[in-house]
Amino acid sequence: MKTIGLILWLIIAIAWVYLWVAGPETDRGLSGGIPGQDIDHLAKPTTSNNFVGEALGWILFIALLLLLPVIAWWSITHFT
Amino acid sequence: MSIFGHPLKTADAPHQTVSNKVALAVFSSDSLSSVAYAGGEVLMVLSLIGAHYYWLAIPISVAIALLLAVLILSYRQTINAYPGGGGAYVVSRDNFGEGVAQVAGASLLTDYILTVAVSIAAGVDQLASMFPLLFQFKVQLALLLILFVTVVNLRGVKESGKAFAIPTYFFIGMMLLMLGVGFFQAITGTLGHVTGVEALPSYTGSVSTLMLIWITLRAFSTGTAALTGVEAISNGIPAFTEPKPKNAATTLMWSGVLLMAMFLGLAILGTLVGAQPTHTEVLISQVARTVFGSGLGQFLVLTAAALILTMAANTSYADFPRLAAIVASDRYLPNHFSFRSSRLVFNWGIILLACFASILIFVFKGNVSNLIPLYAIGVFTSFTMSQWGMVRRWLRVGQLMKSGKLTATNFFPSHGGLLTYDRHWVWKIALNACGGSVTAIVAVVFLVTKFSQGAWLIAIIIPALVWMQFLIHHHYQSVARHLKLHRQTAVNKYKIKTLVLVANVHAHTEKVISYALSRGNTFQTVFVSLNPEKDKRMLTKWNHFRAKVNKSQGVDLGELLILSSPYRSISQPILEYMDSYPRSVFWNIIIGHFSTGNWLTQLLHQNASLVLEGTLRHRANVAVTVVPMKLKSERATKEGK
């Protein structure tokens, strides 16, 4: 078991060395802002292409919200 | 191809987005996974006032669900107002300024690191409770899991989303099945009672009103750990497919609905089956065992919980690098955080997150109980700042609308957001103010109740991180001031003196001298004498070489300048020589560098050029030119390549 533990530590050490050598990719700097952070085009109104999903989400959300006082009232009257 | 995958073009960035279904798995696994432990933690706190009060878990869960609803509605507004992502950081930056925003940034970054450590440690705990043999390798397993999640994330958000979607949906499916069957049994009167649990000893004395209020508040703040992932979607909007804000808002709504249903359902079912606070069996296991019996059903629920707890770390991997990139683009973190890798991910953020989370796992030996008290304060601080930031934003919108500047047909860009016409702005102020007040209270209660258990550490770390961010910003500002172009151009001609450094006379010296001659300027050849006994030999060699060049090319290379170095330093005599000239002189130092093409054999050489370059580059009036010489391998020489 001790050997297994040591092998696992060795794998972790090698993996970290590899990660620090290969992971940073120092020649891949990208100047001039972060792609995806440009938001001006989002000022235009957009329509959802997932109307059913959004509507269903709202229905369930409101239903759960309406259930909250019912659950609170039930727990107080049931357990006291 | 590396293990990170083939490189992607910058133009591919818009395609590296995820659908709502995958996004729900990526950004909600953190919040959904908290269902697996938050309810049990609430029961633990309630045991301080006795088993008679366990039913309070239901109204407490209702209150938490209500707070969740407020946060969902509020963050939907944040998503629409700040469609570029960034969540609480961007909201605070726009409404309170960059300085205050650093508190939100530092709080969130700290919490993302803790999320990785806590979720991975909790996942390993679950695995170890299923397979006790693994318990002794808990720390190693946790560190290996962090490495696994890190590598998958370095392959890109799309890849990690696909890989981690299955465990999330498996957990949702198993939870809904368990709750459905459980409630059906409750309605039909066939629901059993928890048996065979070694419950923690609970308080049996009398409970004062003050104690009841205090413990209820503490249980409430403990349960709010379930809300820690709500922020995630508003941070990662750029990862969604178009229309990004709409899709992000819809996903947030679904995430909230699922969390609310599962959290409430488990609290009610747990109370109905008489679940007990215990260190030997988690709440979810007690409920699953009572509903399905000790068999496959319970095993599947626990497997799903273990998987999602491990994968919950992925939410932080999606958000930490993005947030760090935004903070870095404001120059409050090193620039590296805003660089994108070959797979278009913020690789520095991913690696640093893994590094800090691993340190936490190692230091705390993967113990969840020790890590939990550090958790959630950061998130609730950022929730509060985000909510009050939105209040300030609505006030700005209201003022602009009243003055007639903001109408239904125009908008005002703000720092990272948009000010758009909204006739419900007064109601929205009320909603955000309410949410901001509650989250502030929770943050304070959390800090007070958990202070002695380790929360004090966070009270030090977050301000220290903010201070470090200001130091970084100060440095970047100072660099910017230095780099600023003046009105009058400062382009001048320097008086340049060129030194060619030689260590011997051989084929590489020929190449270095050829380069110096090709530039067309005069130069002085310099030899640093480390051993006076060899000076005469070097001088003879140089004079012979000089005569040969003179004869064949008709060029005089000049005398060799020998700089003696009594302490055997290579750079010191050169620096002293340069200092003997006026400061207005600009120096060009030409050095040769052997390149063996193999890092192992490269170590067999002194690589003096690297040392000299490193020393000389700190001087303001020195330019170093390195002339490389690639050594051919024996095989290439034989083949005449």
XYZ file of C-alpha atoms in Angstrom:
721
model
C 0.000 0.000 0.000
C 2.905 2.319 0.816
C 4.364 1.607 -2.633
C 1.057 2.460 -4.305
C 0.988 5.718 -2.349
C 4.530 6.548 -3.483
C 3.720 5.717 -7.112
C 0.704 8.031 -6.941
C 2.910 10.853 -5.555
C 5.392 10.238 -8.386
C 2.630 10.425 -11.011
C 1.383 13.669 -9.435
C 4.892 15.179 -9.477
C 5.523 14.207 -13.124
C 2.091 15.482 -14.170
C 2.713 18.844 -12.489
C 6.117 19.216 -14.148
C 4.519 18.448 -17.523
C 1.672 20.860 -16.810
C 4.043 23.713 -15.950
C 6.252 23.021 -18.972
C 3.545 22.507 -21.602
C 0.522 24.277 -20.098
C 1.453 27.987 -20.074
C 2.274 28.059 -23.847
C 4.199 31.308 -23.416
C 4.333 32.053 -27.139
C 0.551 32.286 -27.416
C -0.076 35.718 -25.928
C -3.029 37.530 -27.373
C -3.010 41.290 -27.101
C -5.776 43.706 -27.942
C -8.526 42.627 -25.604
C -10.336 39.458 -24.736
C -12.454 37.906 -27.479
C -16.043 37.568 -26.339
C -15.956 40.668 -24.165
C -17.127 42.956 -26.957
C -20.701 43.739 -26.021
C -21.776 46.630 -28.222
C -23.448 44.296 -30.722
C -25.534 42.873 -27.886
C -27.303 46.221 -27.454
C -29.590 45.180 -30.276
C -32.698 43.408 -29.018
C -32.366 39.661 -29.473
C -35.086 37.075 -29.607
C -34.722 33.726 -27.976
C -34.569 30.705 -30.239
C -35.724 28.578 -27.324
C -39.164 29.978 -26.490
C -40.557 26.709 -25.108
C -37.586 26.169 -22.792
C -37.785 29.718 -21.472
C -41.561 29.655 -20.996
C -41.450 26.279 -19.250
C -38.661 27.552 -16.993
C -40.795 30.534 -15.983
C -43.885 28.375 -15.350
C -41.962 25.996 -13.088
C -40.219 28.888 -11.328
C -43.511 30.661 -10.558
C -45.147 27.381 -9.521
C -42.330 26.685 -7.055
C -42.490 30.248 -5.745
C -46.227 29.901 -5.118
C -45.590 26.587 -3.349
C -43.147 28.139 -0.871
C -45.701 29.740 1.501
C -47.826 26.585 1.281
C -44.861 24.407 2.303
C -43.910 26.806 5.129
C -47.502 26.875 6.445
C -47.815 23.081 6.174
C -44.531 22.475 8.050
C -45.471 24.868 10.860
C -48.969 23.422 11.322
C -47.886 19.806 10.827
C -44.874 19.684 13.146
C -45.903 22.021 16.006
C -0.920 16.500 -31.225
C -0.480 17.270 -27.530
C -2.789 15.983 -24.831
C -4.429 19.431 -24.906
C -5.664 18.881 -28.497
C -4.827 20.488 -31.846
C -4.468 24.307 -31.925
C -7.479 26.451 -32.767
C -7.419 29.706 -34.754
C -8.444 32.959 -33.057
C -11.258 33.106 -35.625
C -12.623 29.861 -34.159
C -13.421 31.597 -30.836
C -17.110 32.226 -31.679
C -17.520 28.481 -32.314
C -16.069 27.534 -28.927
C -19.414 28.082 -27.271
C -21.795 25.679 -25.617
C -25.513 24.973 -25.967
C -27.880 25.616 -23.041
C -27.977 21.919 -22.160
C -24.187 21.674 -21.943
C -23.958 25.088 -20.234
C -26.353 23.898 -17.523
C -23.932 21.062 -16.799
C -20.835 23.298 -16.950
C -22.088 26.274 -14.949
C -24.608 24.653 -12.602
C -22.816 21.533 -11.431
C -21.433 23.548 -8.493
C -24.803 24.768 -7.231
C -26.645 21.502 -7.976
C -23.966 19.457 -6.228
C -24.418 21.421 -3.004
C -27.775 19.645 -2.624
C -25.671 16.602 -1.726
C -24.338 18.140 1.482
C -26.123 21.425 2.384
C -29.256 19.777 3.836
C -27.169 17.518 6.064
C -25.191 20.492 7.338
C -28.452 22.256 8.318
C -29.486 19.203 10.383
C -26.073 19.185 12.091
C -26.591 22.765 13.273
C -30.174 22.082 14.379
C -28.936 19.202 16.545
C -27.502 21.932 18.821
C -31.041 22.715 19.971
C -32.359 19.153 19.913
C -34.045 16.601 17.658
C -37.403 18.211 18.459
C -36.451 21.091 16.150
C -35.280 19.104 13.090
C -38.504 20.042 11.320
C -37.170 23.625 11.197
C -35.067 22.374 8.259
C -38.219 22.808 6.109
C -39.006 26.492 6.844
C -35.260 27.212 6.706
C -35.124 25.569 3.268
C -38.169 27.603 2.221
C -36.336 30.786 3.268
C -33.220 29.693 1.364
C -35.375 28.887 -1.693
C -36.925 32.362 -1.428
C -33.469 33.937 -1.306
C -32.492 31.801 -4.282
C -35.529 33.093 -6.188
C -34.503 36.700 -5.446
C -30.945 35.944 -6.600
C -32.165 34.248 -9.792
C -34.366 37.212 -10.708
C -31.591 39.622 -9.805
C -28.892 37.795 -11.759
C -31.183 37.608 -14.805
C -31.143 41.399 -14.710
C -27.368 41.376 -14.302
C -27.017 39.101 -17.349
C -29.110 41.450 -19.496
C -27.391 44.570 -18.179
C -23.861 43.148 -18.444
C -23.955 40.760 -21.420
C -20.153 40.600 -21.641
C -20.034 38.521 -18.447
C -18.023 39.166 -15.330
C -20.922 39.048 -12.843
C -20.420 40.827 -9.541
C -16.988 42.145 -10.548
C -18.269 43.975 -13.622
C -21.408 45.213 -11.827
C -19.269 46.616 -8.987
C -16.754 48.120 -11.424
C -19.458 49.902 -13.380
C -21.344 51.235 -10.367
C -18.757 51.686 -7.614
C -15.527 52.054 -9.588
C -12.524 49.829 -10.282
C -11.109 50.051 -6.760
C -14.214 48.717 -4.998
C -14.665 46.081 -7.715
C -11.379 44.495 -6.651
C -13.049 43.374 -3.407
C -15.706 41.536 -5.433
C -13.014 40.143 -7.752
C -10.781 38.915 -4.926
C -13.762 37.427 -3.053
C -14.950 35.494 -6.076
C -11.503 34.292 -7.121
C -10.855 33.034 -3.572
C -14.166 31.247 -3.506
C -13.617 29.594 -6.878
C -10.357 28.132 -5.555
C -12.167 26.904 -2.438
C -14.965 25.449 -4.574
C -12.451 23.262 -6.411
C -10.805 22.133 -3.170
C -14.107 21.491 -1.342
C -15.909 19.746 -4.195
C -12.976 17.511 -5.112
C -12.369 16.619 -1.439
C -16.103 15.938 -0.934
C -16.186 13.795 -4.080
C -13.213 11.755 -2.882
C -14.937 11.398 0.522
C -18.003 9.950 -1.195
C -15.836 7.577 -3.253
C -13.905 6.560 -0.141
C -17.132 5.870 1.753
C -18.193 3.559 -1.093
C -14.730 1.939 -1.381
C -13.031 2.299 2.055
C -9.704 1.035 0.640
C -9.312 4.399 -1.101
C -9.434 6.346 2.175
C -5.661 6.131 2.765
C -4.973 7.659 -0.681
C -7.449 10.503 -0.208
C -4.975 13.345 -0.759
C -3.284 11.700 -3.765
C -6.669 10.881 -5.356
C -7.881 14.447 -4.837
C -4.699 15.848 -6.414
C -4.968 13.437 -9.354
C -8.610 14.408 -9.888
C -7.609 18.091 -9.933
C -4.987 17.284 -12.576
C -7.563 15.346 -14.618
C -10.123 18.185 -14.527
C -7.318 20.657 -15.346
C -6.190 18.765 -18.448
C -9.777 18.349 -19.687
C -10.346 22.082 -19.233
C -7.104 22.964 -21.027
C -8.615 21.154 -24.021
C -11.377 23.790 -24.180
C -14.757 24.703 -22.743
C -16.594 22.630 -25.367
C -14.631 19.497 -24.546
C -14.990 19.881 -20.775
C -18.701 20.621 -21.162
C -19.280 17.430 -23.126
C -17.169 15.361 -20.728
C -18.874 16.608 -17.586
C -22.488 16.867 -18.846
C -23.219 13.174 -18.272
C -22.519 13.111 -14.483
C -24.606 16.282 -13.985
C -27.652 14.920 -15.809
C -27.202 11.538 -14.146
C -27.365 13.262 -10.746
C -30.412 15.351 -11.730
C -32.151 12.223 -13.027
C -31.414 10.137 -9.914
C -32.444 12.951 -7.547
C -35.742 13.601 -9.338
C -36.446 9.862 -9.435
C -35.734 9.512 -5.708
C -37.892 12.532 -4.834
C -40.702 11.366 -7.137
C -40.772 7.855 -5.671
C -40.394 9.227 -2.127
C -43.297 11.650 -2.415
C -45.445 8.980 -4.050
C -44.718 6.724 -1.051
C -45.506 9.618 1.324
C -48.869 10.262 -0.355
C -49.792 6.564 -0.407
C -48.601 6.101 3.177
C -45.859 3.606 2.280
C -42.863 5.844 3.067
C -40.606 4.221 5.658
C -38.515 5.637 8.490
C -34.733 5.916 8.736
C -33.291 3.065 10.779
C -29.844 1.900 11.823
C -28.243 5.327 11.979
C -25.738 6.204 14.678
C -27.108 9.726 15.219
C -25.032 12.483 16.796
C -26.055 13.221 20.394
C -28.490 16.117 20.217
C -29.251 18.752 22.851
C -31.935 17.766 25.333
C -32.110 20.808 27.630
C -34.486 23.766 27.464
C -34.118 26.204 24.574
C -34.421 29.962 25.113
C -35.939 32.194 22.409
C -32.564 33.875 21.844
C -30.837 30.500 21.416
C -33.580 29.365 19.042
C -33.177 32.503 16.900
C -29.350 32.238 16.904
C -29.273 28.552 15.933
C -31.975 29.050 13.296
C -29.936 31.900 11.796
C -26.804 29.736 11.903
C -28.596 26.831 10.239
C -29.932 29.233 7.617
C -26.462 30.631 6.859
C -25.018 27.096 6.699
C -27.745 26.030 4.259
C -27.048 29.014 2.031
C -23.863 27.183 0.959
C -26.293 25.713 -1.587
C -26.474 29.119 -3.301
C -22.762 29.521 -3.948
C -22.919 28.563 -7.628
C -25.645 31.053 -8.626
C -23.057 33.645 -9.698
C -21.416 31.265 -12.194
C -23.676 31.793 -15.207
C -23.500 35.601 -15.095
C -19.706 35.297 -15.150
C -19.515 33.012 -18.142
C -21.982 34.592 -20.628
C -19.406 34.677 -23.500
C -19.308 30.868 -23.408
C -22.970 30.639 -24.511
C -24.190 30.420 -28.097
C -26.006 33.418 -29.575
C -28.165 35.096 -28.386
C -25.828 34.866 -25.402
C -27.726 36.883 -22.739
C -31.042 35.220 -23.580
C -29.549 31.736 -23.437
C -27.652 32.502 -20.234
C -30.830 33.868 -18.586
C -32.852 30.799 -19.606
C -30.142 28.447 -18.321
C -29.996 30.385 -15.037
C -33.758 30.007 -14.648
C -33.561 26.219 -15.197
C -30.607 25.916 -12.882
C -32.574 27.781 -10.181
C -35.718 25.696 -10.688
C -33.784 22.418 -10.429
C -31.824 23.572 -7.375
C -34.953 24.827 -5.626
C -36.909 21.641 -6.357
C -34.122 19.281 -5.281
C -33.099 21.250 -2.178
C -36.667 21.691 -0.925
C -37.658 18.167 -1.891
C -34.742 16.654 0.002
C -35.428 18.808 3.086
C -39.104 17.747 3.174
C -38.425 14.080 2.431
C -35.546 14.049 4.941
C -37.854 15.377 7.661
C -40.634 12.944 6.730
C -38.318 9.909 6.924
C -36.803 11.201 10.182
C -33.252 11.669 8.860
C -30.626 12.139 11.582
C -27.470 14.261 11.649
C -24.549 11.832 11.654
C -20.929 11.583 10.573
C -21.370 8.049 9.256
C -24.100 8.509 6.652
C -24.937 11.615 4.651
C -28.522 12.882 4.452
C -28.933 11.947 0.797
C -27.879 8.363 1.575
C -30.384 8.057 4.449
C -33.216 9.259 2.215
C -32.147 7.037 -0.715
C -31.894 4.000 1.597
C -35.348 4.627 3.029
C -36.951 5.207 -0.375
C -35.182 2.519 -2.466
C -33.898 0.183 0.259
C -30.221 -0.820 0.640
C -29.616 -1.835 -2.949
C -29.003 -0.616 -6.459
C -31.161 2.514 -6.052
C -29.153 3.792 -3.093
C -25.871 2.866 -4.813
C -26.831 4.778 -7.966
C -27.884 7.879 -5.992
C -24.603 7.859 -4.060
C -22.559 7.273 -7.227
C -24.334 10.186 -8.895
C -23.654 12.383 -5.834
C -19.968 11.405 -5.781
C -19.623 12.136 -9.499
C -21.332 15.522 -9.399
C -19.408 16.597 -6.311
C -16.174 15.865 -8.153
C -17.376 17.509 -11.338
C -18.668 20.567 -9.469
C -15.095 21.802 -9.612
C -15.636 22.254 -13.330
C -17.841 25.307 -12.715
C -14.882 27.051 -11.127
C -12.687 26.019 -14.039
C -15.193 27.687 -16.360
C -15.418 30.888 -14.320
C -12.120 31.520 -12.509
C -10.070 31.910 -15.730
C -12.704 34.179 -17.313
C -12.958 36.417 -14.267
C -9.170 36.510 -13.868
C -8.924 37.499 -17.555
C -11.319 40.412 -17.058
C -9.493 41.568 -13.899
C -6.171 41.196 -15.767
C -7.463 43.251 -18.687
C -8.158 46.002 -16.130
C -4.480 45.593 -15.129
C -5.176 44.355 -11.579
C -3.736 40.870 -12.230
C -0.765 39.827 -14.387
C -1.382 40.160 -18.145
C -0.822 36.434 -18.554
C -4.328 35.733 -17.279
C -5.815 37.350 -20.387
C -3.727 35.284 -22.832
C -5.500 32.499 -24.670
C -3.854 29.153 -25.297
C -3.772 27.143 -28.507
C -7.205 25.810 -27.478
C -8.514 29.375 -26.914
C -8.836 28.883 -23.161
C -7.316 31.132 -20.503
C -4.640 28.563 -19.669
C -2.800 30.611 -17.023
C -6.020 30.936 -15.026
C -6.718 27.217 -15.321
C -3.225 26.205 -14.196
C -3.087 28.701 -11.324
C -6.539 27.599 -10.126
C -5.359 23.981 -10.118
C -2.170 24.981 -8.332
C -3.872 26.889 -5.487
C -6.616 24.278 -5.064
C -3.948 21.546 -4.859
C -2.072 23.509 -2.197
C -5.304 23.787 -0.167
C -5.968 20.050 -0.523
C -2.402 19.279 0.545
C -2.359 21.681 3.501
C -5.822 20.684 4.798
C -5.165 17.004 3.951
C -8.356 16.922 1.871
C -10.541 17.393 4.968
C -13.882 18.906 3.904
C -14.903 19.915 7.444
C -11.787 22.090 7.736
C -12.350 23.685 4.339
C -16.093 24.427 4.658
C -15.739 27.338 7.151
C -13.557 29.175 4.611
C -16.235 28.739 2.012
C -19.162 30.993 1.035
C -18.047 34.261 2.700
C -16.480 35.402 -0.564
C -19.551 34.513 -2.584
C -21.926 36.329 -0.233
C -19.662 39.388 -0.202
C -19.794 39.452 -4.008
C -23.575 38.775 -4.004
C -24.048 41.810 -1.749
C -21.839 44.033 -3.876
C -23.541 42.863 -7.045
C -27.036 43.526 -5.645
C -26.218 47.000 -4.366
C -24.387 47.691 -7.603
C -27.582 46.899 -9.477
C -29.516 49.247 -7.146
C -27.095 52.023 -8.093
C -27.476 51.132 -11.776
C -31.296 51.341 -11.605
C -30.978 54.740 -9.953
C -28.802 55.881 -12.873
C -31.338 54.473 -15.335
C -34.149 56.249 -13.454
C -32.314 59.573 -13.486
C -31.550 59.297 -17.211
C -35.169 58.372 -17.955
C -36.512 61.256 -15.873
C -34.240 63.692 -17.675
C -35.503 62.316 -21.006
C -32.032 61.324 -22.173
C -32.757 57.603 -22.054
C -35.690 56.476 -24.166
C -37.012 53.179 -25.485
C -35.064 53.710 -28.712
C -31.567 54.389 -27.379
C -29.089 53.080 -24.810
C -26.003 54.278 -22.972
C -22.882 52.125 -22.843
C -21.333 51.948 -19.395
C -18.130 50.291 -18.171
C -18.758 46.704 -19.299
C -22.530 47.114 -19.444
C -25.459 48.851 -21.039
C -27.946 51.340 -19.567
C -31.246 50.610 -21.274
C -34.779 51.945 -20.846
C -36.774 50.031 -18.244
C -40.101 51.275 -16.927
C -39.993 48.782 -14.009
C -36.807 50.278 -12.576
C -38.411 51.191 -9.234
C -39.568 47.604 -8.613
C -36.158 46.333 -9.605
C -34.505 48.635 -7.063
C -36.763 47.126 -4.390
C -35.885 43.574 -5.494
C -32.121 44.197 -5.560
C -32.139 46.157 -2.296
C -34.017 43.309 -0.633
C -31.594 40.707 -2.033
C -28.566 42.853 -1.148
C -29.727 43.290 2.447
C -30.379 39.568 2.963
C -27.071 38.493 1.406
C -25.230 41.077 3.546
C -26.880 39.654 6.680
C -25.969 36.104 5.606
C -22.339 37.155 4.988
C -22.115 38.716 8.457
C -23.836 35.744 10.161
C -21.532 33.353 8.283
C -18.449 35.315 9.275
C -19.472 35.601 12.947
C -20.601 31.990 13.357
C -17.662 30.451 11.492
C -14.953 32.941 12.514
C -13.243 30.773 15.092
C -13.510 27.675 12.859
C -11.307 29.161 10.141
C -13.269 32.009 8.551
C -10.675 34.384 10.068
C -8.262 33.116 7.414
C -10.536 34.397 4.645
C -10.856 37.710 6.490
C -7.075 37.999 6.004
C -6.681 36.424 2.549
C -9.244 38.562 0.704
C -7.859 41.957 1.897
C -4.313 40.679 1.186
C -5.351 39.705 -2.340
C -6.978 43.119 -2.888
C -3.772 44.805 -1.677
C -1.715 42.668 -4.090
C -4.065 43.590 -6.947
C -3.523 47.291 -6.200
C 0.268 46.770 -6.181
C 0.037 45.071 -9.596
C -2.128 47.907 -10.897
C 0.313 50.492 -9.566
C 3.135 48.724 -11.435
C 1.227 48.615 -14.741
C 0.270 52.282 -14.373
C 3.898 53.189 -13.770
C 4.947 51.217 -16.893
C 2.230 52.955 -18.911
C 3.494 56.379 -17.767
C 7.017 55.456 -18.845
C 5.860 54.204 -22.226
C 3.700 57.204 -22.973
C 4.782 59.102 -26.100
C 5.666 62.735 -25.493
C 4.477 65.538 -27.744
C 8.013 66.159 -28.932
C 9.462 63.037 -30.478
C 12.539 61.726 -28.701
C 14.061 59.873 -31.665
C 17.838 60.545 -31.513
C 21.009 59.115 -33.010
C 23.207 57.411 -30.417
C 26.969 57.190 -30.396
C 27.348 53.396 -30.512
C 30.387 51.436 -29.401
C 30.436 47.773 -30.368
C 32.177 45.081 -28.343
C 32.632 41.582 -29.745
C 33.217 39.091 -26.936
C 35.353 36.069 -27.772
C 36.363 33.188 -25.503
C 38.671 31.410 -27.971
C 39.596 31.374 -31.637
C 37.678 28.688 -33.516
C 34.983 28.193 -36.148
C 32.347 29.928 -34.059
C 34.661 32.931 -33.521
C 34.886 33.177 -37.318
C 31.088 33.338 -37.537
C 30.790 35.983 -34.791
C 33.535 38.133 -36.368
C 31.953 37.693 -39.822
C 28.658 38.960 -38.392
C 30.374 41.966 -36.777
C 32.199 42.798 -40.004
C 28.995 42.488 -42.051
C 27.359 45.240 -39.994
C 29.861 47.712 -41.406
C 30.689 49.463 -38.101
C 34.002 49.473 -36.270
C 34.218 47.175 -33.266
C 36.535 46.189 -30.462
C 37.193 42.491 -29.850
C 37.331 41.654 -26.138
C 38.620 38.633 -24.272
C 37.896 38.233 -20.545
C 40.954 36.763 -18.906
C 39.985 34.263 -16.208
C 43.394 32.591 -16.095
C 46.412 34.872 -16.748
C 48.526 31.841 -17.706
C 46.433 31.409 -20.866
C 46.450 35.091 -21.928
C 49.662 34.771 -23.940
C 48.375 31.713 -25.809
C 45.085 33.447 -26.615
C 46.913 36.563 -27.795
C 49.117 34.463 -30.109
C 46.068 32.687 -31.522
C 44.261 36.012 -32.089
C 47.253 37.648 -33.811
C 47.601 34.636 -36.088
C 43.898 34.758 -36.933
C 44.049 38.561 -37.434
C 46.958 38.202 -39.861
C 45.158 35.459 -41.809
C 42.013 37.567 -42.183
C 44.078 40.582 -43.150
C 45.840 38.570 -45.843
C 42.746 36.946 -47.309
C 40.159 39.739 -46.874
C 42.315 42.836 -46.560
C 40.578 43.723 -43.286
C 42.313 44.517 -40.010
C 40.388 43.147 -37.029
C 42.400 45.261 -34.605
C 44.098 44.479 -31.331
C 42.506 42.030 -28.911
C 41.505 43.795 -25.694
C 42.204 41.562 -22.731
C 40.175 42.415 -19.611
C 41.529 40.661 -16.589
C 39.103 39.173 -14.097
C 40.856 38.440 -10.783
C 37.652 37.019 -9.253
C 36.879 34.952 -12.417
C 33.627 36.802 -13.121
C 32.715 36.926 -16.810
C 30.491 39.981 -16.726
C 32.145 42.211 -14.090
C 35.205 43.304 -16.190
C 32.908 44.147 -19.134
C 30.635 46.234 -16.917
C 33.635 48.058 -15.448
C 35.024 48.701 -18.921
C 31.703 50.172 -20.051
C 31.537 52.311 -16.920
C 34.882 53.882 -17.840
C 33.089 55.615 -20.766
C 30.567 58.486 -20.520
C 26.945 57.435 -19.891
C 25.871 58.906 -23.221
C 27.587 56.043 -25.060
C 25.220 53.303 -26.251
C 26.793 49.859 -26.271
C 26.204 46.968 -28.610
C 27.586 43.721 -27.225
C 27.925 40.851 -29.690
C 28.161 37.373 -28.151
C 28.230 33.925 -29.664
C 26.015 31.091 -28.435
C 26.448 27.358 -28.977
C 23.221 25.532 -29.588
C 23.536 21.775 -29.446
C 19.863 21.281 -30.320
C 19.426 19.008 -27.321
C 18.698 20.334 -23.827
C 20.628 17.508 -22.208
C 23.883 18.136 -24.104
C 23.273 21.895 -23.812
C 23.721 21.444 -20.060
C 27.277 20.241 -20.731
C 28.227 23.777 -21.809
C 28.681 26.845 -19.632
C 26.161 28.836 -21.724
C 27.992 32.023 -20.769
C 26.062 33.954 -23.421
C 22.840 33.442 -21.432
C 24.509 34.654 -18.227
C 25.987 37.697 -19.957
C 22.725 38.526 -21.702
C 20.887 38.258 -18.397
C 23.336 40.606 -16.673
C 23.679 43.162 -19.451
C 19.991 43.459 -20.367
C 19.308 45.330 -17.102
C 21.480 48.236 -18.295
C 19.539 51.007 -19.986
C 22.201 51.754 -22.634
C 23.122 48.252 -23.768
C 21.826 46.164 -26.673
C 22.951 42.550 -26.717
C 23.211 40.647 -29.989
C 23.489 36.879 -29.741
C 25.022 35.136 -32.761
C 23.908 31.512 -32.672
C 25.865 28.522 -33.883
C 23.910 25.339 -34.245
C 26.205 22.362 -33.764
C 25.566 19.610 -36.287
C 25.160 16.076 -35.019
C 27.827 13.521 -35.997
C 25.280 11.796 -38.225
C 24.326 15.024 -40.032
C 28.033 15.835 -40.553
C 28.674 12.376 -42.033
C 25.635 12.693 -44.328
C 26.866 16.158 -45.386
C 23.680 17.939 -44.278
